Short mmCIF file of N, CA and C in Angstrom, two decimals:
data_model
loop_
_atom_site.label_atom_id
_atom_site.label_comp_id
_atom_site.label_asym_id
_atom_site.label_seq_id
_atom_site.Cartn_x
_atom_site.Cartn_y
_atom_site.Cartn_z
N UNK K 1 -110.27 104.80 41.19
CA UNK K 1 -110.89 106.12 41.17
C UNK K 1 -111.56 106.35 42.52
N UNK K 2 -111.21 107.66 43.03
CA UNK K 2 -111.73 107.38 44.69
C UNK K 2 -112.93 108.72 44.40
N UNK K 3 -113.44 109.12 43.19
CA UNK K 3 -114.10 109.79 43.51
C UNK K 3 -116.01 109.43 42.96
N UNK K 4 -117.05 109.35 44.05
CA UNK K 4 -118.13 108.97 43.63
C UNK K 4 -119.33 109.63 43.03
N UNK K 5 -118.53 110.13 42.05
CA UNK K 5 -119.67 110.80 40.72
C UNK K 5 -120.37 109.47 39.85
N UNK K 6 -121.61 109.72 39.77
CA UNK K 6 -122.36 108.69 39.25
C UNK K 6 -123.32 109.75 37.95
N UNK K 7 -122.46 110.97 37.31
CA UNK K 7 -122.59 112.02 36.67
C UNK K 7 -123.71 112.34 36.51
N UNK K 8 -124.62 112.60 38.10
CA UNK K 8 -125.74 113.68 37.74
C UNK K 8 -125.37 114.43 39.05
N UNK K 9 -125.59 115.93 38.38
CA UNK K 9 -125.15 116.96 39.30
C UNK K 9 -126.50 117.93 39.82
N UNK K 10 -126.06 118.60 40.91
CA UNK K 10 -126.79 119.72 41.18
C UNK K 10 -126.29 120.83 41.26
N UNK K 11 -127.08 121.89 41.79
CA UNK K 11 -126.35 122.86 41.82
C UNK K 11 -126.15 123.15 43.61
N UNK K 12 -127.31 122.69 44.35
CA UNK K 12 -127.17 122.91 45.99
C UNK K 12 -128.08 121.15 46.30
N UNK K 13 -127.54 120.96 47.10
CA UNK K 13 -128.30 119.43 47.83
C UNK K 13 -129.57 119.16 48.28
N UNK K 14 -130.15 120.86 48.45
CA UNK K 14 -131.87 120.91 48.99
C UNK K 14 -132.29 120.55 47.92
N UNK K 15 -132.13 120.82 46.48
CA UNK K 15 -132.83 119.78 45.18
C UNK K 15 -133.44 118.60 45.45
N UNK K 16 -132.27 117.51 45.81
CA UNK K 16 -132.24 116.43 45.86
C UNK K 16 -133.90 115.96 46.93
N UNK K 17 -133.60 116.74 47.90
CA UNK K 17 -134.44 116.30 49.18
C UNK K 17 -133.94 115.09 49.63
N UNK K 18 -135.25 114.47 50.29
CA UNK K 18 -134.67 113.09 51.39
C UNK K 18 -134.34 112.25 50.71
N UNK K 19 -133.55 111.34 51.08
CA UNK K 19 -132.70 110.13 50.14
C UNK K 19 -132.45 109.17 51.78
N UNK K 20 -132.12 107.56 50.98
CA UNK K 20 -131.99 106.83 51.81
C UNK K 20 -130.96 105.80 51.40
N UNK K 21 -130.21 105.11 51.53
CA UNK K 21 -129.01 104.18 50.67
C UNK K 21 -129.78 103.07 51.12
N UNK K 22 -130.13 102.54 50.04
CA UNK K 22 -130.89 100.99 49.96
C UNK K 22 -129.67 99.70 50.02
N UNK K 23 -128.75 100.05 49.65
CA UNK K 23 -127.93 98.78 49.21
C UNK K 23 -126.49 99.50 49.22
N UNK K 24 -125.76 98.86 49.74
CA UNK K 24 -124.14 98.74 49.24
C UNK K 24 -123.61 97.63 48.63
N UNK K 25 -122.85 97.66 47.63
CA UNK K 25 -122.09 96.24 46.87
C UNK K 25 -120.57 96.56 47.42
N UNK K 26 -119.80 95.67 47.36
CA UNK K 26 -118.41 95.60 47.12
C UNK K 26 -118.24 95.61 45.64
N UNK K 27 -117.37 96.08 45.05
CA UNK K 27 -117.13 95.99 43.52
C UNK K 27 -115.46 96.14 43.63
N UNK K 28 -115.06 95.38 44.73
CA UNK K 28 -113.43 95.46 44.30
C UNK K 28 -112.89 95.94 46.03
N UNK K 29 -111.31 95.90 46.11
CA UNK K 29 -110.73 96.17 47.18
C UNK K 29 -111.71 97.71 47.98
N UNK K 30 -111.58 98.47 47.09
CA UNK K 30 -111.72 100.18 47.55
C UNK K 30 -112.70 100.03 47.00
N UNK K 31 -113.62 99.82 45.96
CA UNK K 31 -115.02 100.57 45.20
C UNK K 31 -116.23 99.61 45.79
N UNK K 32 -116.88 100.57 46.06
CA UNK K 32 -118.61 100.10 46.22
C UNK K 32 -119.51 100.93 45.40
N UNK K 33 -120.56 100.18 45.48
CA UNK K 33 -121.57 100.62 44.69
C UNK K 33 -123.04 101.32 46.08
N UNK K 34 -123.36 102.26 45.76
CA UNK K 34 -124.12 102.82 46.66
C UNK K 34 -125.22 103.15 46.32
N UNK K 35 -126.36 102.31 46.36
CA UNK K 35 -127.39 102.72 45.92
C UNK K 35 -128.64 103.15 46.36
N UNK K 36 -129.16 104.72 45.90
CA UNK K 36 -130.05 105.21 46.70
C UNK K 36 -131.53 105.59 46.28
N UNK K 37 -132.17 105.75 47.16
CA UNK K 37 -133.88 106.01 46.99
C UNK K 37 -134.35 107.58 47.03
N UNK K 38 -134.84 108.09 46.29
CA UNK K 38 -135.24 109.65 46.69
C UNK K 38 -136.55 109.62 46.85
N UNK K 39 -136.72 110.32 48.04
CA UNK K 39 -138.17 110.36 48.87
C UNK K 39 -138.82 111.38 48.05
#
């Protein structure tokens, strides 16, 4: 699956605000795991 929905949505990205990716995993050839912090 190449697409990275982790199924919570918005409606525009200014919601979200600042974010930072704390961590990447490998979970296989193609998939990682991306995990992030919201400021």
């Amino acid at each position: 699956d190449l697409q990275p929905c982790g199924g919570t949505h918005v409606a525009n990205t200014r919601e979200i605000g600042s974010l930072r990716v704390s961590k990447i995993e490998k979970k296989g050839a193609q998939n990682r795991r991306v995990r992030i912090v919201l400021s």
